[in-house]
Amino acid sequence: MLDHDLAAFIQSGVSITLAACAPGRLPSMSRGYACMPLDSDAIGIVLPRSQAAEALDNIRLTGRVAVAFSQPTTNRTTQLKGTDARIAAFDPADEPLVRKHINDFVPEAIALGTPEEMVRALLSYERNDLVMVVFTPTSSFDQTPGPKAGQPLLATL
Amino acid sequence: MTLRLDSLRECLEGIIPGHIVTCDPGGMPNVAFLSQAEYVDNEHIALSYQFFNTTRRNVLAGSPVRLLLTSHLTARQYRLSLQYLRTETAGPLFERMKAKLAGIAAHSGMAGIFRLLGADIYRVLDIAPVPGGSISPPQPAVNCLNALRRSTDRLGNCANLECLLEKAVDCLEKEFGINHLMLLMHDEARGCLFTLASRGYAQSGIGSEIPVGSGLIGICARERSPIRIGFMTSEYAYGRTVRDGLAAAGQIDALETAIPLPGLPNAASQMAIPIVADDRLLGVIYVESLADLHFGYDEEDALVVFAGHLGLAMLHHQITDETPDETPVNERPPVQLQGTPLTVRHFATNDSIFLDDDYLIKGVAGAILWALLDDFTQRGRTSFTNKGLRVDSRIRLPGASDNLEARLVLLQRRLAERNAGIAIDKTGRGRFTLTVERPLTLAES
C-alpha cells in the first residue's frame, strides 16, 4: 500500500511516464496525464490512447507495467511497477483530475524555463482519446539522481 | 518518410529530459530519465552513462532500447528505437558530453551529482513521430547558413594574416551576431594558446594565455573537438579552471599571466571550436553569451565550417609570408627623435619586455621586439623580413611550426594597445617595418 507521502507525490505536478514490454522484450512508452489512487491498493494512470497504442497492446499481452513519476524542480523520482495491469475506460467525470494535474505540472516546467504555451501543447488532449491503465504496485524504487538511485523503497510497499 | 536525427537535434539539448525504456530478462519494463543525449551522426546517438542503474543492467543484458524525445521548441515528441553498440570513456565525444552535462547539471540543481562515467553509443534503428499537440518554433535570431556563406566569402579577400584575423572576428560579430568572442592561436612548442583578437570585453586580453587541456578552450584544443555548454556552470567557469590548470601543471611561471584573460565571469552559454588545417591545430574560436542555450547545433555546425575555412586561409598566409616579395626596400633616412625618452627593459630569463615600468610582453614576441630595437638603435634599421627573423640567433624560434606571423600580429597589437611610440606594420608579403617615435634607452637585466 502506498504511504501517504508517496500517494500525494504521484498525484502532484510530476511528469508521468508509463512503460510496457512486448513478449520479445521490445519496450514501449507514453506520457501519462494524471494518476489516481483507486480502491484496493490499485492506481490508475490516464494516458492518451493515440500515443500509448503500442504500450496498451503490450499491457494486454503481459500485464506488466512500470510508471515513473518525476518532479522537475527537485528531480525527486519514483518508479512503481506491477504485474496485473489492465486497461479501463476513462470516466469523463475524472477529467477535472487531468486538468488539475496539468495545471500543477505547468509551474514546475515554467520554473525550469519552459514556456507555458509549450507545456500546454505537450499535454494537450482530446477527452475521447483518454484511456486508463489500472494496476497494483508491487514494487517501488527511488530514482532520484544520486548514489541511492534505483534502491527499492521498502517502507512504502 | 523516415525522420532523420539531424532534423530533431534540439531535443538533445537536455531542456526536457529524454525518457529511456528498457526491459529486464524476466520481461519487466523500466523507465528512466535521461540527462543528456548527443548527436553523433544520423545513424548514431550517444547517451550519458552516469550511474550503474536498472537501465544499464537491462541494456547490458541485451534489452532493446526505446527513447522518447521531446522538443523544447515545438513540444513535438519522437520515439526512437536504439541498439547499444559500445561505451566510450575518453576522447572528443566523451569530453563534449562531459562539458555539456556539467551545464545541464547546474541548470537542474544536480551539480556534483551528475558525473559522466561514459558515453554510450547506440545505433538509431528507427525514429517515429508521436501524435500530439505542438507549437510553431520561435524565429531563429540568425540564419546560420547565410551567415556562413557571407563569412567565407569575406575571408577570401585578405592580403595577410592580420587582415584575415580581423575579418574573422568581424564576421563572427556582424554576420553571426556574436557579441563576446575570442580568437586564440596555438603555440605548439609551449603547449598553450594565446589570445590574438577579441570582441566584446572591457580589456582585449590580447597576449593572454591558456594551457592546452585547461578549461573549455583548452579541452577543445586538446581534443580538437567543438565543446558547447548551454547553462552557466562553475565547473567550466573560465578564470577558475584555467588558474587551477596552471597551478596543477606547475606552469604559472612559464605562461603569460600578467595579461588577464578576457571573458564573461557569468557566461551561461559557451562554445569553443578548434581551428584545424592540414591535421594541425592552429587555434581556437571561443564565443560566449549571458543567455542560456544561445548556441545550438546549427551554430556549432556553421562555426566548425567557418573555422575550417579560416584554418586553410591561415595556412595559406603562413606559407606565402615565408617567401617575401622581391621589391627592393629602401631604409628610411634616420630622423632626429623628439619627446620624452622611453626606457625599454629586457629580462633575458623569459624575454619579457617592459616599456618604462609597464609590462608589455614576454616569450618569442618579446625576443623579436628586443632584436628589432637592438638593430634600430645600433644601425638605424627599420625594415625587416620574416625570413630574416627565422635565422636570427637572438630569437630562437621553436621550429617550423612556430606561427611566426601570428606572433608578429600579437606583438603589433600589444604595441598598438600600449601606444608608447613604438609600432610595427606590414609592408608587403613577409616584410614589415619598425617605427619608433621617441628616443629609446635599452636596458638589459
XYZ file of C-alpha atoms in Angstrom:
602
model
C 0.000 0.000 0.000
C 1.287 3.461 -0.870
C 2.139 5.572 2.114
C 0.574 8.984 2.411
C 3.653 10.857 1.207
C 4.121 8.741 -1.902
C 0.410 8.806 -2.710
C 0.480 12.610 -2.510
C 3.646 12.783 -4.583
C 2.358 10.755 -7.528
C -0.765 12.947 -7.654
C 1.208 16.204 -7.592
C 2.618 18.161 -10.554
C 5.017 15.416 -11.599
C 5.842 14.168 -15.066
C 4.405 10.689 -15.567
C 5.818 8.087 -17.940
C 4.424 4.618 -18.405
C 6.339 1.728 -19.985
C 5.387 -1.784 -21.016
C 7.182 -4.515 -22.948
C 6.232 -6.809 -25.777
C 6.796 -10.530 -25.187
C 10.075 -10.223 -27.149
C 11.254 -7.516 -24.669
C 10.752 -4.559 -27.038
C 9.679 -1.770 -24.676
C 7.163 0.981 -25.427
C 6.127 4.080 -23.537
C 3.767 7.007 -23.240
C 3.411 10.126 -21.167
C 0.693 9.970 -18.553
C -1.730 12.822 -17.912
C -2.858 12.012 -14.396
C -2.553 9.434 -11.668
C -5.306 8.473 -9.272
C -5.347 6.013 -6.376
C -8.241 3.577 -6.665
C -9.815 1.169 -4.241
C -7.928 -1.921 -3.072
C -4.341 -0.599 -3.425
C -4.581 -0.123 -7.184
C -3.765 3.082 -9.017
C -4.949 4.375 -12.368
C -2.784 6.164 -14.919
C -4.575 8.297 -17.509
C -2.968 8.145 -20.954
C -3.707 9.388 -24.475
C -4.660 6.276 -26.435
C -3.134 7.687 -29.653
C 0.326 7.970 -28.056
C 0.113 4.820 -25.968
C -1.265 2.365 -28.552
C 1.798 0.124 -28.546
C 2.137 0.177 -24.747
C -1.556 -0.686 -24.404
C -1.105 -3.660 -26.741
C 1.817 -4.830 -24.609
C -0.171 -4.475 -21.396
C -2.928 -6.607 -22.882
C -0.334 -9.270 -23.644
C 1.784 -9.226 -20.476
C 0.053 -7.242 -17.718
C 3.452 -5.844 -16.719
C 3.887 -2.144 -16.316
C 6.366 0.416 -14.938
C 5.469 4.041 -14.256
C 7.960 6.769 -13.344
C 6.929 9.965 -11.560
C 9.395 12.833 -11.513
C 9.164 16.346 -10.128
C 11.116 18.643 -12.475
C 12.142 21.249 -9.899
C 13.540 18.773 -7.344
C 14.394 15.773 -9.535
C 12.614 13.581 -6.974
C 11.737 10.496 -8.965
C 9.892 7.322 -8.029
C 9.059 4.328 -10.164
C 6.222 1.921 -9.422
C 5.916 -1.486 -11.073
C 3.167 -4.037 -11.241
C 2.195 -7.250 -12.980
C -1.585 -7.068 -13.023
C -2.059 -4.096 -15.326
C -5.299 -3.878 -17.295
C -6.932 -1.286 -19.478
C -10.021 0.521 -18.284
C -12.236 3.116 -19.882
C -11.650 6.709 -18.884
C -14.574 8.128 -16.945
C -15.285 11.670 -18.187
C -16.226 12.540 -14.608
C -12.492 12.229 -13.813
C -11.466 14.905 -16.295
C -11.059 17.577 -13.581
C -8.237 15.406 -12.196
C -6.466 15.541 -15.560
C -6.875 19.303 -15.738
C -5.607 19.620 -12.170
C -2.553 17.507 -12.910
C -1.677 19.593 -15.954
C -2.233 22.831 -14.031
C 0.053 21.548 -11.257
C 2.727 20.455 -13.739
C 2.836 23.715 -15.726
C 4.539 25.835 -12.990
C 7.082 23.055 -12.452
C 8.106 23.221 -16.104
C 7.953 27.015 -16.255
C 10.328 27.170 -13.291
C 12.935 25.463 -15.483
C 12.445 27.934 -18.314
C 9.932 26.102 -20.500
C 7.209 28.424 -21.826
C 3.667 27.669 -20.647
C 2.394 27.537 -24.224
C 4.826 24.733 -24.978
C 3.936 22.711 -21.855
C 0.228 23.026 -22.518
C 0.736 21.921 -26.135
C 2.742 18.931 -24.930
C -0.053 17.831 -22.574
C -2.989 18.799 -24.786
C -5.553 16.034 -25.322
C -8.945 15.065 -26.697
C -11.220 13.729 -23.992
C -12.313 10.854 -26.244
C -8.669 9.835 -26.677
C -8.076 9.262 -22.956
C -7.816 5.783 -21.511
C -6.782 4.405 -18.121
C -4.300 1.711 -17.135
C -5.037 0.222 -13.731
C -2.505 -1.803 -11.740
C -1.457 -2.700 -8.219
C 2.088 -1.522 -7.481
C 4.112 -4.429 -6.156
C 7.483 -2.695 -6.066
C 8.663 0.858 -5.936
C 12.070 2.421 -6.468
C 13.651 5.717 -5.589
C 15.165 7.032 -8.805
C 16.138 10.495 -7.636
C 19.543 11.041 -9.295
C 22.376 10.216 -6.957
C 24.007 7.261 -5.274
C 20.696 5.903 -3.926
C 19.009 5.866 -7.333
C 17.402 2.531 -8.106
C 17.084 1.368 -4.499
C 13.772 -0.208 -3.530
C 11.536 1.929 -1.332
C 10.988 -0.778 1.270
C 8.999 1.346 3.637
C 6.336 2.189 1.157
C 5.238 -1.201 -0.094
C 9.302 9.250 -44.902
C 11.777 8.214 -42.221
C 12.809 11.056 -39.937
C 16.475 11.953 -39.739
C 18.145 12.525 -36.410
C 19.680 15.797 -37.627
C 16.190 17.251 -38.042
C 15.363 16.917 -34.339
C 18.655 17.719 -32.647
C 17.127 20.390 -30.419
C 15.558 17.505 -28.466
C 19.079 16.559 -27.353
C 19.953 19.809 -25.570
C 18.753 18.482 -22.209
C 15.980 21.012 -21.600
C 13.336 18.334 -21.434
C 14.883 15.068 -20.276
C 14.511 12.120 -22.610
C 12.736 9.024 -21.331
C 14.561 5.753 -21.847
C 12.705 2.481 -21.510
C 14.191 -0.992 -21.335
C 13.084 -4.463 -20.316
C 14.740 -6.945 -17.952
C 15.259 -10.598 -18.933
C 12.121 -11.526 -16.973
C 10.007 -9.177 -19.101
C 9.582 -6.337 -16.570
C 9.780 -2.867 -18.145
C 11.797 0.009 -16.696
C 11.623 3.767 -17.248
C 14.459 6.186 -16.563
C 15.046 9.842 -17.291
C 17.975 10.694 -19.455
C 20.028 13.745 -18.571
C 21.713 14.057 -21.885
C 21.923 12.699 -25.379
C 24.372 13.774 -28.048
C 24.033 13.718 -31.808
C 26.848 11.673 -33.344
C 25.551 11.265 -36.912
C 22.254 10.315 -38.489
C 22.757 6.660 -37.615
C 24.218 7.076 -34.129
C 23.324 8.768 -30.868
C 25.277 8.862 -27.597
C 23.525 8.715 -24.221
C 25.117 9.764 -20.960
C 26.021 6.956 -18.600
C 26.176 8.351 -15.069
C 25.061 5.615 -12.699
C 25.005 1.864 -12.856
C 21.243 1.515 -12.671
C 18.496 -0.791 -13.873
C 18.596 0.749 -17.350
C 22.257 -0.089 -17.707
C 21.795 -3.577 -16.313
C 18.994 -4.205 -18.793
C 20.983 -2.786 -21.718
C 23.983 -4.958 -20.914
C 21.607 -7.931 -20.648
C 20.552 -7.334 -24.253
C 17.364 -5.335 -23.857
C 16.075 -3.445 -26.878
C 16.003 0.289 -26.075
C 13.359 2.887 -26.848
C 13.761 6.584 -26.265
C 11.091 9.284 -26.040
C 12.488 12.685 -27.004
C 10.652 15.998 -26.708
C 11.453 19.251 -28.478
C 11.518 22.187 -26.073
C 10.856 24.445 -29.069
C 7.811 22.739 -30.593
C 6.575 20.200 -27.970
C 6.798 17.546 -30.684
C 7.728 14.090 -29.401
C 9.651 11.339 -31.141
C 10.068 7.673 -30.376
C 13.467 6.232 -31.229
C 14.407 2.558 -31.366
C 18.064 2.028 -30.460
C 20.655 -0.727 -30.391
C 23.516 -0.451 -27.908
C 26.970 -0.644 -29.512
C 29.703 0.426 -27.066
C 30.757 2.832 -24.314
C 33.478 5.469 -24.662
C 35.168 6.778 -21.518
C 37.633 9.251 -23.068
C 38.128 11.234 -26.247
C 36.350 14.056 -28.065
C 32.775 12.743 -27.779
C 33.222 11.969 -24.081
C 34.635 15.440 -23.380
C 31.862 17.123 -25.390
C 29.244 15.288 -23.352
C 31.033 15.833 -20.045
C 31.110 19.589 -20.566
C 27.521 19.782 -21.742
C 26.384 17.614 -18.825
C 28.081 19.985 -16.367
C 25.874 22.771 -17.715
C 22.735 20.626 -17.604
C 23.569 19.527 -14.040
C 23.995 23.120 -12.898
C 20.728 24.090 -14.585
C 18.773 21.259 -12.953
C 20.287 21.563 -9.481
C 22.352 18.426 -9.927
C 25.866 19.925 -9.882
C 28.187 17.492 -8.156
C 25.742 14.593 -8.644
C 25.673 14.258 -12.403
C 29.056 12.941 -13.414
C 29.704 11.362 -16.772
C 31.090 7.841 -16.468
C 30.791 7.067 -20.144
C 29.250 7.953 -23.476
C 27.054 5.031 -24.537
C 26.927 4.828 -28.318
C 23.731 3.468 -29.862
C 22.719 2.741 -33.424
C 19.467 4.507 -34.345
C 17.197 1.858 -35.848
C 14.046 3.926 -36.256
C 12.597 7.356 -35.482
C 8.838 7.827 -35.393
C 6.860 10.954 -34.543
C 4.470 10.602 -31.603
C 0.969 12.004 -32.235
C 0.195 15.031 -30.092
C -0.032 18.797 -29.837
C 2.708 21.149 -30.968
C 3.519 24.827 -31.386
C 5.497 26.746 -34.005
C 9.206 27.037 -33.218
C 10.481 30.544 -32.424
C 12.093 32.515 -35.239
C 15.871 31.918 -35.190
C 17.867 35.085 -34.435
C 20.373 34.363 -37.203
C 20.260 32.362 -40.423
C 23.445 30.385 -39.777
C 23.810 29.056 -43.298
C 23.606 32.506 -44.818
C 25.967 33.930 -42.179
C 28.409 31.179 -43.066
C 28.163 31.855 -46.787
C 28.750 35.579 -46.325
C 31.597 34.998 -43.890
C 33.519 32.535 -46.040
C 33.140 34.938 -48.990
C 34.691 37.717 -46.931
C 37.614 35.599 -45.703
C 38.747 35.125 -49.275
C 39.783 38.750 -49.775
C 42.642 39.191 -47.308
C 46.225 40.099 -48.178
C 47.808 38.893 -44.952
C 47.226 37.092 -41.651
C 46.467 40.248 -39.730
C 43.722 41.207 -42.164
C 42.398 37.639 -42.077
C 42.134 37.591 -38.289
C 40.431 40.963 -38.246
C 37.920 39.833 -40.883
C 37.313 36.609 -38.975
C 36.329 38.337 -35.727
C 34.354 40.883 -37.704
C 32.359 38.092 -39.405
C 31.668 36.397 -36.074
C 30.386 39.665 -34.702
C 28.487 41.093 -37.674
C 27.404 38.045 -39.697
C 26.800 35.614 -36.829
C 25.643 38.276 -34.354
C 28.000 37.073 -31.601
C 28.819 39.807 -29.112
C 31.523 38.185 -26.979
C 34.270 36.230 -28.682
C 37.981 35.463 -28.775
C 40.347 34.085 -31.331
C 43.301 32.198 -29.890
C 46.345 30.803 -31.665
C 48.113 27.574 -30.805
C 51.699 27.683 -29.554
C 52.698 24.098 -30.261
C 56.126 24.311 -28.665
C 54.799 25.581 -25.348
C 51.520 23.651 -25.317
C 49.348 26.714 -24.900
C 47.013 29.072 -26.736
C 47.418 32.831 -26.856
C 44.651 35.357 -27.443
C 45.191 37.254 -30.659
C 41.866 39.008 -31.139
C 38.707 39.510 -29.126
C 35.425 41.431 -29.214
C 33.003 42.435 -26.521
C 35.247 42.762 -23.466
C 36.408 45.775 -21.465
C 40.026 44.603 -21.899
C 41.027 42.892 -25.131
C 43.211 40.337 -23.328
C 45.474 40.149 -26.381
C 48.518 38.115 -25.372
C 46.802 36.243 -22.507
C 47.474 32.519 -22.481
C 45.693 29.259 -21.652
C 47.359 25.855 -21.411
C 46.107 23.172 -23.813
C 43.826 20.891 -21.793
C 42.700 23.515 -19.303
C 39.164 24.905 -19.195
C 36.682 24.753 -22.040
C 39.080 26.291 -24.577
C 41.998 24.097 -23.539
C 39.926 20.908 -23.697
C 38.609 21.904 -27.130
C 42.237 22.323 -28.236
C 43.423 19.048 -26.722
C 40.562 17.008 -28.192
C 40.374 19.045 -31.419
C 36.625 18.923 -30.952
C 33.926 21.543 -30.571
C 32.759 21.888 -26.960
C 29.463 23.589 -26.180
C 27.701 24.351 -22.895
C 24.185 25.818 -22.658
C 23.994 26.841 -18.997
C 26.276 28.515 -16.510
C 28.419 26.014 -14.655
C 31.169 26.660 -12.166
C 32.898 23.515 -13.391
C 33.896 25.211 -16.624
C 33.946 28.783 -15.302
C 36.699 30.408 -17.167
C 39.162 32.008 -14.794
C 38.994 29.398 -12.083
C 39.614 26.314 -14.186
C 42.413 27.971 -16.046
C 44.168 29.054 -12.852
C 43.627 25.589 -11.366
C 45.021 24.040 -14.513
C 48.070 26.259 -14.399
C 48.771 25.553 -10.763
C 48.301 21.799 -11.229
C 50.685 21.710 -14.141
C 53.264 23.913 -12.395
C 53.056 26.276 -15.345
C 52.279 29.555 -13.588
C 55.752 30.934 -14.292
C 56.018 29.663 -17.841
C 52.718 31.069 -19.041
C 51.615 34.611 -19.654
C 49.722 35.553 -16.518
C 50.379 39.293 -16.408
C 47.766 39.848 -19.114
C 44.348 38.860 -17.735
C 42.169 36.548 -19.794
C 39.160 38.264 -21.265
C 35.839 36.515 -20.709
C 32.435 36.977 -19.147
C 32.546 35.931 -15.492
C 28.909 34.822 -15.647
C 28.597 33.364 -19.146
C 25.662 30.984 -19.470
C 26.398 29.728 -22.982
C 29.929 28.905 -24.074
C 31.275 27.306 -27.242
C 34.842 26.585 -28.335
C 35.620 25.497 -31.899
C 39.060 24.196 -32.926
C 40.760 25.669 -35.981
C 42.426 22.701 -37.665
C 44.105 22.575 -41.065
C 46.399 20.005 -42.636
C 45.951 17.902 -39.485
C 47.450 20.658 -37.315
C 45.694 22.578 -34.578
C 46.157 26.242 -35.462
C 43.921 27.830 -32.851
C 40.511 28.035 -31.241
C 37.454 30.250 -31.752
C 35.681 30.898 -28.455
C 32.228 32.509 -28.226
C 30.029 33.091 -25.202
C 26.768 34.686 -24.116
C 24.920 35.639 -20.962
C 21.800 33.908 -22.313
C 21.031 30.231 -21.725
C 21.256 27.945 -24.759
C 22.436 30.736 -27.005
C 24.384 28.383 -29.262
C 22.785 25.259 -30.663
C 23.789 22.515 -33.064
C 23.244 24.812 -36.077
C 25.599 27.482 -34.712
C 28.121 24.773 -33.894
C 27.939 23.330 -37.422
C 28.324 26.759 -39.006
C 31.310 27.745 -36.880
C 33.015 24.387 -37.467
C 32.847 25.011 -41.231
C 33.884 28.643 -40.726
C 36.875 27.518 -38.632
C 37.811 25.058 -41.385
C 37.898 27.844 -43.971
C 39.772 30.108 -41.589
C 42.357 27.379 -40.927
C 43.076 26.851 -44.618
C 43.373 30.605 -45.155
C 45.756 30.870 -42.173
C 47.965 28.127 -43.584
C 47.997 29.878 -46.940
C 49.129 33.157 -45.409
C 51.776 31.458 -43.283
C 53.242 29.816 -46.372
C 53.209 32.935 -48.562
C 54.751 35.066 -45.822
C 57.776 32.768 -45.877
C 58.612 33.995 -49.377
C 58.945 37.761 -49.240
C 58.204 39.758 -52.362
C 61.265 40.908 -54.240
C 60.557 44.624 -54.307
C 63.727 46.392 -53.164
C 63.327 48.094 -49.827
C 64.823 51.461 -49.077
C 65.624 52.144 -45.454
C 64.031 55.344 -44.277
C 66.582 58.047 -43.562
C 67.210 58.371 -39.841
C 65.272 61.173 -38.167
C 66.073 63.023 -35.001
C 63.660 61.617 -32.389
C 61.805 64.073 -30.193
C 59.850 63.754 -26.967
C 60.236 62.078 -23.605
C 62.767 59.234 -23.773
C 61.324 55.730 -23.378
C 63.219 53.081 -21.416
C 62.806 49.598 -22.823
C 63.881 46.915 -20.360
C 64.542 43.307 -21.378
C 64.737 40.403 -18.938
C 66.702 37.669 -20.642
C 65.424 34.831 -18.438
C 61.997 34.867 -20.063
C 62.406 37.526 -22.767
C 59.932 39.807 -21.015
C 59.841 43.430 -22.097
C 58.813 46.451 -20.028
C 58.163 49.890 -21.567
C 59.242 52.226 -18.808
C 57.766 50.342 -15.856
C 54.830 48.810 -17.698
C 54.867 45.167 -18.736
C 54.421 44.616 -22.469
C 55.054 41.011 -23.471
C 57.327 38.029 -22.974
C 58.483 34.909 -24.775
C 59.195 34.770 -28.501
C 57.349 38.033 -29.211
C 59.482 39.720 -26.534
C 62.678 38.326 -28.080
C 61.599 39.564 -31.518
C 60.958 43.091 -30.270
C 64.271 43.197 -28.416
C 66.149 42.151 -31.586
C 64.295 44.758 -33.686
C 65.009 47.564 -31.211
C 68.636 46.469 -30.911
C 69.063 46.686 -34.702
C 67.271 50.023 -34.737
C 69.416 51.638 -32.039
C 72.689 50.130 -33.326
C 72.203 50.598 -37.057
C 69.052 52.639 -37.570
C 67.394 49.635 -39.237
C 63.624 49.852 -39.742
C 62.839 47.206 -42.418
C 62.692 43.519 -41.574
C 61.582 40.226 -43.125
C 60.054 37.104 -41.628
C 62.817 35.123 -43.302
C 65.431 37.206 -41.518
C 63.814 36.687 -38.129
C 63.738 32.968 -38.715
C 67.527 32.747 -38.988
C 68.206 35.325 -36.260
C 70.027 33.530 -33.419
C 68.780 36.088 -30.872
C 65.161 34.994 -31.303
C 65.313 31.187 -31.040
C 62.086 30.318 -32.816
C 60.896 26.882 -31.810
C 60.897 25.340 -35.291
C 58.936 25.055 -38.497
C 55.516 25.250 -36.792
C 56.454 28.413 -34.969
C 53.484 30.562 -36.001
C 55.879 33.465 -36.611
C 53.323 35.515 -38.469
C 50.820 35.138 -35.615
C 53.472 36.213 -33.104
C 54.143 39.325 -35.167
C 50.440 40.155 -35.172
C 50.415 39.650 -31.397
C 53.394 41.979 -30.984
C 51.902 44.536 -33.322
C 48.631 44.557 -31.355
C 50.252 44.759 -27.949
C 52.346 47.712 -29.143
C 49.292 49.407 -30.616
C 47.343 48.940 -27.379
C 50.218 50.378 -25.346
C 50.636 53.318 -27.745
C 54.077 54.224 -26.357
C 55.670 55.379 -29.603
C 56.805 52.007 -30.987
C 54.898 50.276 -33.791
C 55.369 47.559 -36.367
C 53.413 47.415 -39.633
C 53.255 45.031 -42.557
C 54.789 46.491 -45.711
C 54.374 43.507 -48.013
C 54.424 39.744 -48.145
C 56.827 38.552 -45.430
C 58.004 42.096 -44.703
C 57.354 44.656 -42.032
C 58.661 47.924 -40.782
C 59.509 49.248 -37.332
C 58.508 52.795 -36.402
C 59.990 54.490 -33.340
C 58.717 57.947 -32.439
C 60.567 58.644 -29.184
C 64.222 58.462 -28.109
C 64.925 54.984 -26.713
C 67.108 53.729 -23.891
C 67.589 49.975 -23.967
C 68.332 48.279 -20.659
C 69.246 44.595 -20.338
C 68.513 42.897 -17.000
